[in-house]
Structures are given as C-alpha cells and as structure tokens.
Amino acid sequence: MKTKIILLGPPGSGKGTQGDKLSEELGFAKLSTGDMLREAVRDGTLLGLKAKEYMDKGALVPNDLIITLMKEKITSLGAGMGIILDGFPRTVEQANALGEQVDIDLVLNLDVEDKELVNRLTKRRTCPKCNAVFHLEYNPPKKTGFCDKCGSALVLRNDDREETVLRRLKVYRENTLPLIKYYEKKGLLVTVQGVGSIDDIFENLKKAIL
Ligand code: AP5
C-alpha cells in the first residue's frame, strides 16, 4: 500500500473532500496547507497576518513560509505515519524541498474542467471551526447553513468569490500545473477523473493506493 501521498489538482477539484475520506478510511494524517493557513489567520499569528494578504487575493503564499511550516508538521508526525498532502506542494520549489524530506510514493491528480470548478467553489460553504466542506447543490448540509459535524454556522470563504476564483485558477495554471509533468517523469502520477459522485471518485482513488 502507498503511504506517502500527494493530492494534486486545481482549486475546487475535490482535494479536501477526498483527503478527509481517505484519511478517515486509511487512518493516515491529512495535512492541508490551506486549512493550516486559515487557522493561522483566525488565530492572528504572525504567519496568519503575513499569509492573509496573499490568500485574499488568490495568490500563493511565499515558498519560504510554506516550506518551513510543512517541514515542521511532517517532522512532528514521525517517519512511520501515512500522510496525505492536500494543497502542498504547489510549486516546483516546494516539490523539491518536500523530496528532500519524504519519499513520496503516489501523486493522485484530480482532473476537473474550469467551468465546473467555478460552480463548485462559488457555491461551496465551509465550516470555519472544523474545516468540513459542503456544496449548496451537490453536497448540502443536513440543516441549511450549519455544519453536519460540529454544528457551527457555515461561511463562504473570502477567496471563493468568482473574481478571486478566476485568479486562483490562473495562479494554478502558472505555478502548479508544471507539477503534473514533474511527477509524471518520476513515474508517480496517477490521474483520476474528478467529476462524478464523490463516492465513485473515492473508490477510484483507493484503487490507486491499495
Ligand atoms: P487551499 O485551501 O489549498 O485551496 P485550493 O487548492 O484552492 O483548494 P480548495 O480548498 O479551494 O478546493 P479542493 O480541491 O480542496 O476542493 P473541495 O474538496 O473543497 O488554499 C487556499 C489558499 O491558501 C491559496 O489560494 C493560497 O493563497 C494559500 N496556500 C495554500 N497552500 C499553499 C501552498 N502550498 N503554497 C502557497 N500558498 C498556499 O471541493 C470544492 C467544492 O466542490 C465543495 O463544495 C465540495 O462539496 C464540492 N465537491 C467535491 N467533490 C465533488 C464532486 N465529485 N462533485 C460535485 N461537487 C463536489
């Protein structure tokens, strides 16, 4: 079984949704840089204050901040732990730094078209407390406006407004898309169709892992 896994894919492709399901089923740690940064913003830490201006614009947070953050998190887990990385790496510089620390054995690339991504993100609702994600049509919460898991009021993320979503897609194409070739050359990439039911996609991802 593969135990050091990257979830790659554009904003809204389902990395968080599938990462949570995989982490629960396999007992792996899920490390989401987006969740960590949003937590830092909420807590008002120095990292959060620095990251917020980039995140609100839909830009990437500088590599040095992200690489330092992830080095510490991965070290704290210990070598034997299964890991699912969601949202990291996002640049070749981040991928090189990760490669020095961990032997990645699988990169799962979720493939979804731009039009669908915009629809998913502008209608996504997120729990600011436990980071659970929902969609107004595709994956609605049981009680409108409230998180199924912890009961908190759901919010529209600042960067899920249409203008910022379009900017994030551009940033993805310029900075993160090259990682597809990067990991293809290493023989680690498996592309999975990211459109269809959440459960079907989950089954396809598991087949690549087990
Ligand atoms: P981050 O939080 O990582 O955002 P992202 O990569 O843009 O990804 P998303 O969380 O938007 O989408 P997702 O793929 O997880 O999709 P989800 O499962 O939620 O990063 C945010 C910001 O932080 C960045 O812009 C940057 O500023 C900064 N940052 C983070 N990491 C960084 C790094 N490494 N370097 C530099 N900066 C960094 O699903 C989306 C919606 O679709 C949901 O509503 C969901 O319910 C729905 N959905 C999921 N699957 C399906 C399906 N199969 N069918 C229909 N709907 C579905």
Short mmCIF file of N, CA and C in Angstrom, two decimals, residues 4 8-9 11 23 33 39 41 49 57 63 71 89 93 108 123 131 141 146 150-151 153 156 164 167 189 197-198:
data_model
loop_
_atom_site.label_atom_id
_atom_site.label_comp_id
_atom_site.label_asym_id
_atom_site.label_seq_id
_atom_site.Cartn_x
_atom_site.Cartn_y
_atom_site.Cartn_z
N LYS A 4 2.70 7.55 1.36
CA LYS A 4 3.09 8.97 1.30
C LYS A 4 2.50 9.54 0.02
N LEU A 8 -3.13 16.19 -5.87
CA LEU A 8 -2.86 17.33 -6.75
C LEU A 8 -4.14 17.65 -7.51
N GLY A 9 -4.29 18.90 -7.92
CA GLY A 9 -5.48 19.26 -8.69
C GLY A 9 -5.81 20.71 -8.48
N PRO A 11 -7.93 24.32 -7.76
CA PRO A 11 -8.84 24.71 -6.71
C PRO A 11 -10.24 24.17 -7.01
N SER A 23 -8.29 9.93 4.64
CA SER A 23 -7.64 9.97 5.95
C SER A 23 -8.45 9.16 6.97
N THR A 33 -2.38 22.54 3.68
CA THR A 33 -1.76 23.86 3.91
C THR A 33 -2.84 24.95 3.97
N GLU A 39 -6.36 28.65 9.68
CA GLU A 39 -6.33 28.59 11.15
C GLU A 39 -5.40 29.68 11.70
N VAL A 41 -4.66 32.48 10.27
CA VAL A 41 -5.33 33.78 10.08
C VAL A 41 -6.34 33.99 11.21
N LEU A 49 -0.99 36.62 9.75
CA LEU A 49 -1.01 38.02 9.32
C LEU A 49 -0.30 38.17 7.97
N LYS A 57 -6.24 37.63 -2.02
CA LYS A 57 -6.12 38.00 -3.45
C LYS A 57 -6.15 36.77 -4.35
N ASN A 63 6.97 30.79 -0.90
CA ASN A 63 7.50 29.44 -0.70
C ASN A 63 8.20 29.24 0.64
N LYS A 71 7.74 21.52 6.76
CA LYS A 71 8.87 20.74 7.31
C LYS A 71 8.59 20.39 8.75
N PRO A 89 2.76 19.91 -2.46
CA PRO A 89 3.38 21.13 -2.94
C PRO A 89 2.55 21.79 -4.04
N GLU A 93 9.56 24.56 -6.54
CA GLU A 93 10.45 24.78 -5.39
C GLU A 93 9.94 24.02 -4.15
N LEU A 108 -1.79 11.66 -6.72
CA LEU A 108 -3.12 11.49 -7.32
C LEU A 108 -3.57 12.84 -7.85
N LYS A 123 -20.30 28.03 -4.95
CA LYS A 123 -21.43 27.51 -4.15
C LYS A 123 -20.95 26.60 -3.00
N ASN A 131 -13.41 22.84 9.53
CA ASN A 131 -12.94 22.79 8.13
C ASN A 131 -13.73 21.86 7.22
N PRO A 141 -25.53 20.52 3.48
CA PRO A 141 -25.57 20.05 4.87
C PRO A 141 -26.99 19.63 5.22
N PHE A 146 -25.68 25.10 8.44
CA PHE A 146 -24.92 24.65 9.62
C PHE A 146 -24.14 23.36 9.33
N CYS A 150 -19.98 19.65 13.36
CA CYS A 150 -19.82 20.32 14.67
C CYS A 150 -20.91 21.34 14.95
N GLY A 151 -21.83 21.56 13.99
CA GLY A 151 -22.97 22.43 14.25
C GLY A 151 -22.70 23.93 14.08
N ALA A 153 -21.98 27.63 12.27
CA ALA A 153 -22.56 28.28 11.08
C ALA A 153 -21.55 28.22 9.93
N LEU A 156 -19.06 31.44 3.43
CA LEU A 156 -18.45 31.47 2.10
C LEU A 156 -17.03 31.97 2.30
N THR A 164 -12.08 36.14 -7.47
CA THR A 164 -10.89 35.54 -6.83
C THR A 164 -10.70 34.09 -7.29
N ARG A 167 -8.88 34.15 -10.52
CA ARG A 167 -7.46 34.46 -10.28
C ARG A 167 -6.73 33.20 -9.76
N LEU A 189 2.77 9.68 -11.00
CA LEU A 189 1.48 10.33 -11.21
C LEU A 189 0.38 9.38 -11.67
N SER A 197 -19.81 11.07 -8.91
CA SER A 197 -20.20 11.11 -7.50
C SER A 197 -18.95 11.07 -6.61
N ILE A 198 -19.05 11.72 -5.47
CA ILE A 198 -17.93 11.77 -4.53
C ILE A 198 -17.51 10.35 -4.15
#
